[in-house]
XYZ file of C-alpha atoms in Angstrom:
448
model
C -65.089 37.135 -84.966
C -67.014 39.590 -82.920
C -65.193 40.493 -79.641
C -66.892 39.563 -76.462
C -67.342 43.064 -74.973
C -67.903 41.827 -71.453
C -64.280 41.776 -70.421
C -65.067 42.421 -66.704
C -62.869 40.548 -64.331
C -65.478 38.044 -63.157
C -63.553 35.671 -60.978
C -65.820 36.015 -57.919
C -64.432 36.548 -54.523
C -65.801 33.331 -53.237
C -64.097 31.505 -56.155
C -60.913 33.293 -55.647
C -60.947 32.582 -51.927
C -61.326 28.905 -52.589
C -58.447 29.041 -54.994
C -56.146 30.653 -52.393
C -57.281 28.176 -49.791
C -56.266 25.394 -51.963
C -52.831 26.886 -52.684
C -49.761 25.396 -51.095
C -46.554 27.356 -50.656
C -44.615 25.173 -53.004
C -47.183 25.418 -55.866
C -45.766 22.284 -57.484
C -48.328 19.543 -56.918
C -48.696 16.824 -59.466
C -52.573 16.728 -59.714
C -53.823 17.381 -63.277
C -57.318 18.582 -64.224
C -59.917 16.726 -66.185
C -60.701 17.915 -69.704
C -63.907 19.855 -70.217
C -65.801 21.064 -73.202
C -64.311 24.330 -74.622
C -66.581 27.387 -74.369
C -66.589 30.376 -76.672
C -64.080 32.990 -75.701
C -61.431 30.581 -74.509
C -60.448 26.886 -74.325
C -60.867 24.647 -71.455
C -57.962 22.890 -69.870
C -57.056 19.748 -71.841
C -56.135 16.534 -70.025
C -52.465 16.502 -69.235
C -50.526 14.132 -71.510
C -47.674 13.474 -69.135
C -47.623 10.013 -67.648
C -44.504 10.191 -65.557
C -42.574 12.807 -63.671
C -39.526 11.443 -65.577
C -41.105 11.859 -69.039
C -39.208 14.296 -71.235
C -41.326 17.338 -72.075
C -40.270 20.173 -74.460
C -42.062 23.517 -74.395
C -41.739 26.660 -76.541
C -42.102 30.094 -75.015
C -42.337 33.442 -76.714
C -41.961 36.965 -75.364
C -40.867 40.436 -76.581
C -38.574 42.904 -75.014
C -35.087 44.397 -74.821
C -31.876 42.484 -74.625
C -31.866 42.947 -70.943
C -35.266 41.187 -70.701
C -34.045 38.400 -73.028
C -30.884 37.720 -70.962
C -32.805 37.577 -67.612
C -35.523 35.417 -68.991
C -33.102 32.944 -70.449
C -31.297 32.685 -67.125
C -34.640 31.899 -65.441
C -35.378 29.237 -68.049
C -31.930 27.678 -67.421
C -32.553 27.700 -63.572
C -35.961 26.089 -64.050
C -34.561 23.362 -66.304
C -31.810 22.580 -63.602
C -34.572 22.087 -61.091
C -36.809 20.141 -63.515
C -34.491 18.123 -65.724
C -37.285 16.376 -67.569
C -38.600 19.723 -68.898
C -36.911 21.745 -71.700
C -38.019 25.206 -72.752
C -37.005 26.704 -75.990
C -37.268 30.554 -76.048
C -38.436 32.479 -79.035
C -37.899 36.127 -78.428
C -37.597 39.457 -80.389
C -38.284 43.139 -79.977
C -41.703 44.564 -80.004
C -41.507 45.253 -83.656
C -42.728 42.161 -85.509
C -43.720 40.258 -82.425
C -47.369 40.452 -82.852
C -47.258 39.658 -86.723
C -45.330 36.627 -85.936
C -47.477 35.478 -83.080
C -50.757 36.075 -85.090
C -49.396 34.034 -87.958
C -48.447 31.199 -85.616
C -51.834 31.262 -83.946
C -53.610 31.255 -87.353
C -51.394 28.336 -88.396
C -51.998 26.368 -85.236
C -48.186 26.393 -84.299
C -47.933 29.011 -81.601
C -45.668 28.381 -78.666
C -46.960 26.837 -75.399
C -46.236 29.817 -73.336
C -47.028 33.175 -74.688
C -46.321 36.633 -73.327
C -49.284 39.077 -73.814
C -50.259 42.435 -72.815
C -53.558 43.989 -71.971
C -54.628 42.943 -75.380
C -55.060 39.382 -74.254
C -58.867 39.562 -74.705
C -58.246 39.727 -78.444
C -56.691 36.255 -78.226
C -59.446 34.971 -75.928
C -61.851 35.888 -78.627
C -59.878 33.661 -81.038
C -60.014 30.719 -78.589
C -56.248 30.929 -78.564
C -55.680 30.881 -74.785
C -56.150 28.152 -72.197
C -58.244 28.709 -68.999
C -55.683 28.208 -66.269
C -58.146 28.279 -63.339
C -57.776 24.479 -62.853
C -54.104 24.869 -62.102
C -54.366 27.393 -59.336
C -53.489 25.773 -56.045
C -51.746 22.935 -57.771
C -49.164 23.792 -60.405
C -49.658 27.632 -59.962
C -49.269 29.224 -56.538
C -50.871 32.697 -56.114
C -50.940 32.553 -52.265
C -49.070 35.910 -51.966
C -50.946 37.708 -54.786
C -53.881 40.094 -53.977
C -57.233 39.403 -55.549
C -57.164 42.389 -58.059
C -53.618 41.278 -59.396
C -54.979 37.778 -60.095
C -58.204 39.049 -61.602
C -56.327 41.283 -64.019
C -55.839 38.222 -66.107
C -59.423 37.070 -65.849
C -62.409 37.385 -68.130
C -65.876 35.918 -67.892
C -64.992 33.745 -64.905
C -61.941 32.195 -66.609
C -58.249 32.987 -66.014
C -56.209 33.477 -69.130
C -52.821 34.779 -67.761
C -50.774 35.416 -64.683
C -49.881 39.118 -64.196
C -46.058 39.471 -64.353
C -45.875 42.764 -62.764
C -47.486 46.283 -62.608
C -46.080 49.502 -63.950
C -46.947 53.003 -64.910
C -45.533 55.372 -67.502
C -43.649 58.524 -66.657
C -41.159 61.008 -67.977
C -37.667 59.690 -67.852
C -34.983 62.265 -68.015
C -31.156 62.313 -68.555
C -29.735 63.786 -65.354
C -26.315 64.672 -67.043
C -27.898 66.599 -69.775
C -30.106 68.458 -67.380
C -26.969 69.464 -65.441
C -25.203 70.517 -68.628
C -28.209 72.686 -69.607
C -28.049 74.676 -66.374
C -31.754 74.158 -65.844
C -33.353 72.743 -62.704
C -34.497 69.036 -62.962
C -38.221 68.592 -63.583
C -40.422 67.761 -60.510
C -43.288 66.172 -62.448
C -45.782 68.851 -61.389
C -46.454 70.320 -64.775
C -48.986 70.780 -67.440
C -48.615 69.947 -71.184
C -47.721 73.504 -72.046
C -45.178 73.692 -69.206
C -43.672 70.400 -70.317
C -43.296 71.718 -73.998
C -41.810 74.984 -72.825
C -39.302 73.124 -70.618
C -38.340 70.896 -73.501
C -37.893 73.921 -75.666
C -35.697 75.553 -73.065
C -33.518 72.418 -72.965
C -33.149 72.409 -76.758
C -32.031 76.085 -76.692
C -29.607 75.566 -73.769
C -27.945 72.442 -75.064
C -27.445 73.723 -78.602
C -27.274 72.013 -81.934
C -27.871 68.238 -82.097
C -29.866 68.161 -78.767
C -33.645 68.205 -78.318
C -35.702 68.458 -75.146
C -38.041 65.445 -75.648
C -38.763 62.508 -77.806
C -41.688 62.901 -80.118
C -44.374 60.618 -78.686
C -47.198 61.486 -81.048
C -47.401 57.923 -82.468
C -48.212 56.150 -79.175
C -51.909 55.271 -78.708
C -51.628 54.742 -74.940
C -50.287 58.256 -74.460
C -53.130 59.602 -76.522
C -55.501 57.882 -74.172
C -53.655 59.364 -71.226
C -54.382 62.888 -72.444
C -57.973 62.020 -73.353
C -58.587 60.600 -69.813
C -57.702 64.098 -68.402
C -60.847 65.269 -70.180
C -62.857 62.321 -68.814
C -62.771 60.674 -72.214
C -61.122 57.383 -73.140
C -60.016 55.529 -76.315
C -62.523 52.624 -75.673
C -65.490 52.277 -73.308
C -68.535 50.041 -73.217
C -67.831 48.449 -76.509
C -67.494 51.784 -78.314
C -64.832 54.434 -79.130
C -64.902 56.768 -76.161
C -63.374 59.969 -77.562
C -63.936 62.192 -80.532
C -62.256 64.007 -83.322
C -61.597 66.924 -80.965
C -59.541 64.929 -78.540
C -57.518 63.382 -81.314
C -56.890 66.750 -83.012
C -55.717 68.172 -79.587
C -53.201 65.371 -79.232
C -51.753 65.788 -82.692
C -51.778 69.616 -82.310
C -49.867 69.459 -78.994
C -47.020 67.433 -80.498
C -47.086 69.479 -83.672
C -46.516 72.662 -81.694
C -43.655 71.001 -79.783
C -42.087 70.103 -83.084
C -42.434 73.614 -84.531
C -40.876 75.261 -81.458
C -37.986 72.845 -81.405
C -38.958 70.973 -78.282
C -38.712 67.616 -80.327
C -36.504 66.486 -83.154
C -37.456 67.046 -86.782
C -39.215 64.382 -88.846
C -36.022 62.886 -90.295
C -34.657 62.024 -86.932
C -37.921 61.057 -85.310
C -38.649 58.467 -88.055
C -35.231 56.920 -87.893
C -35.716 55.558 -84.490
C -38.010 53.030 -82.894
C -37.506 54.618 -79.521
C -36.991 51.519 -77.475
C -33.959 50.672 -75.275
C -32.100 49.205 -78.301
C -32.760 52.049 -80.706
C -33.485 55.456 -79.216
C -32.477 59.079 -79.459
C -32.885 59.113 -75.640
C -30.297 56.314 -75.285
C -27.867 58.177 -77.767
C -28.127 61.372 -75.764
C -29.842 63.389 -78.473
C -33.006 63.822 -76.530
C -33.277 64.717 -72.776
C -36.720 63.412 -71.931
C -38.672 60.297 -72.926
C -42.089 58.911 -71.923
C -41.446 55.364 -70.893
C -42.986 52.642 -68.677
C -41.467 52.209 -65.350
C -40.412 48.621 -66.022
C -38.242 50.001 -68.846
C -36.137 52.079 -66.530
C -33.722 49.244 -65.988
C -33.343 48.531 -69.669
C -32.804 52.156 -70.534
C -30.355 52.621 -67.746
C -28.191 49.625 -68.806
C -28.175 50.965 -72.337
C -26.907 54.433 -71.127
C -23.852 55.789 -69.344
C -25.757 58.822 -68.007
C -27.941 58.416 -65.025
C -31.708 58.706 -65.615
C -34.605 59.564 -63.286
C -38.347 59.361 -63.730
C -41.140 61.807 -62.772
C -44.810 62.117 -63.448
C -45.992 62.922 -66.964
C -47.787 66.169 -67.735
C -51.182 66.763 -66.153
C -54.271 68.362 -67.619
C -54.204 71.484 -65.465
C -56.530 72.833 -62.818
C -59.817 70.865 -62.629
C -58.586 68.156 -65.131
C -59.263 64.527 -64.290
C -56.440 62.181 -63.461
C -55.140 60.473 -66.559
C -52.527 58.063 -65.100
C -53.196 54.398 -64.222
C -51.403 51.404 -62.943
C -51.145 48.734 -65.597
C -50.321 45.069 -65.681
C -47.071 45.060 -67.728
C -47.509 41.710 -69.271
C -49.157 38.312 -68.730
C -47.850 34.867 -69.218
C -50.503 32.792 -70.852
C -50.773 29.244 -72.079
C -51.641 28.179 -75.679
C -54.944 26.491 -75.757
C -53.428 23.828 -77.990
C -50.540 22.948 -75.846
C -49.880 19.272 -75.193
C -48.357 19.940 -71.864
C -50.459 22.394 -69.855
C -49.308 21.134 -66.481
C -45.650 21.823 -67.244
C -46.504 25.151 -68.746
C -48.401 26.052 -65.515
C -45.496 24.922 -63.430
C -43.063 27.360 -65.301
C -45.425 30.243 -64.852
C -45.514 29.579 -61.117
C -41.785 29.281 -60.871
C -41.284 32.553 -62.831
C -43.406 34.606 -60.409
C -42.642 32.819 -57.118
C -39.115 31.244 -57.044
C -36.824 33.447 -54.932
C -33.816 33.099 -57.275
C -35.878 33.446 -60.426
C -37.653 36.520 -59.240
C -34.351 38.111 -58.081
C -32.981 37.501 -61.583
C -36.023 39.243 -63.230
C -36.286 41.983 -60.749
C -38.678 44.685 -61.807
C -37.852 44.340 -65.514
C -41.461 43.276 -66.309
C -42.812 45.523 -63.717
C -43.323 45.441 -59.821
C -44.130 41.892 -59.077
C -47.604 40.775 -58.002
C -46.423 38.631 -55.104
C -46.129 40.566 -51.881
C -43.490 38.179 -50.602
C -41.434 38.659 -53.828
C -41.799 42.503 -53.627
C -40.491 42.653 -50.020
C -37.574 40.383 -50.969
C -36.638 42.501 -53.941
C -37.060 45.838 -52.001
C -34.553 44.508 -49.362
C -31.950 43.935 -52.027
C -32.930 46.628 -54.484
C -30.286 48.285 -56.632
C -30.546 52.149 -56.795
C -32.238 51.810 -60.123
C -34.819 49.284 -58.807
C -35.413 51.487 -55.923
C -36.306 54.360 -58.344
C -38.869 52.012 -59.913
C -40.514 50.999 -56.635
C -40.642 54.611 -55.457
C -42.126 55.745 -58.787
C -44.834 53.083 -58.680
C -45.752 54.300 -55.112
C -45.993 57.757 -56.438
C -47.936 56.805 -59.501
C -50.412 54.787 -57.448
C -51.272 57.985 -55.510
C -51.933 59.910 -58.722
C -53.859 57.224 -60.609
C -57.394 55.979 -61.302
C -58.752 52.731 -62.589
C -57.407 51.666 -66.008
C -59.612 51.350 -69.221
C -59.992 48.380 -71.253
C -57.576 48.596 -74.222
C -59.113 49.157 -77.639
C -59.729 45.709 -79.392
C -57.322 44.899 -82.262
C -54.909 47.461 -80.847
C -51.950 46.602 -83.074
C -54.135 47.649 -86.103
C -55.016 50.794 -84.496
C -51.354 51.507 -83.534
C -50.425 51.035 -87.177
C -52.874 53.760 -88.096
C -51.730 56.335 -85.582
C -48.060 55.635 -86.549
C -48.803 56.166 -90.241
C -50.946 59.289 -89.603
C -48.439 60.858 -87.168
C -45.684 60.420 -89.710
C -47.862 62.061 -92.433
C -48.265 64.966 -90.155
C -44.543 65.038 -89.444
C -43.725 65.409 -93.114
C -46.524 67.802 -93.827
C -48.514 65.283 -96.011
C -51.651 65.466 -93.982
C -53.562 68.119 -92.032
C -54.394 67.674 -88.365
C -58.187 67.887 -88.886
C -57.971 65.293 -91.648
C -55.616 63.002 -89.707
C -57.918 63.255 -86.599
C -60.968 62.112 -88.641
C -58.982 59.281 -90.254
C -57.819 58.016 -86.884
C -61.246 58.229 -85.452
C -62.508 56.156 -88.395
C -59.693 53.729 -87.875
C -60.761 53.332 -84.218
C -64.397 52.725 -85.121
C -63.380 50.164 -87.714
C -61.238 48.096 -85.227
C -63.902 48.181 -82.539
C -66.528 46.815 -84.878
C -64.436 43.827 -85.895
């Protein structure tokens, strides 16, 4: 199916204002919408099938993440069930590896869960008519009174709302403070170019000795490729087309290849043995000192490590370069277009992002919350780790520009960059050829 390229967030201000006016602080009204005819690019809200507040309803919910996220989310589900004894939610969760393949299979088979965690790739699922327009539930089951307009609109497309933003984050360089102390080097400030970052990582490798490396090899991550490209005013995807060329891709691969050759990052055998997430990482095991991570992952990494970590801005493009960083919605909670219980699904989403106890349990694990009321409550009781996250988001916001639309069929593109980066790692492909192959892969997924 051809992707609708008009992804602009078209919930108008007047429409949004009327939604907010209708919202009540509790966000738990019982009114249910009337079914309407589904339109291309997303399904309309079906008539709610519940006939009584005492009727037993069972929902399925899927998400990806670390064990920290799983544990917190399960606690929130348990809390919701206690307050809503007629509703049972069964969690289906796993790491990011395999999540999308499983979800795609479920959607194709018509048996996807009622509640679905998605990223900025949600337009791919809108194009498959897999998501429910939840606009009719705003002001009733879903309360967004304390959300700013842009936060709500980040889950909107063509005048319909397909997900509630669970938090905002930005990526940065996390570093192991204990290994920095051991090296005798000064901690990084975040005011550095790509060359300076590579040199600092090389110095760490030399200072720490055998078995230690300055940084994780991030050459397989498409969002970080896009970050470097944005510093040259290019982008992976723009206006329905691939927005960068072979030169930008080659520069990305060359940068990491040079780091590898100078010892800044681990050799191929070590790099390919880890998925580099909080549950399986050279950074967690203390083999690497620095790692590009999302700010909402700081908690998960810190809980997996004994050494303290900090986070600073990623490398910049040097004098005259454009700003590459952006604030990004971490995830969205969406509703399956085929759910038989849309009202109850909407109720849980509102609970997840508004309930004082639930939001305290979740903290900033999925990013800095969209509700200003929740943010202030969390800041007042922030742990030292959470405070680092809030402070970093404030810093990143001052060094960011508007985010780009993610490339359609992003998981397929990610598979391509992972495979090609591994070929370069093991010397089985030249950088010019890999750059051309990745460009062709990008053009292919965009045309789907």
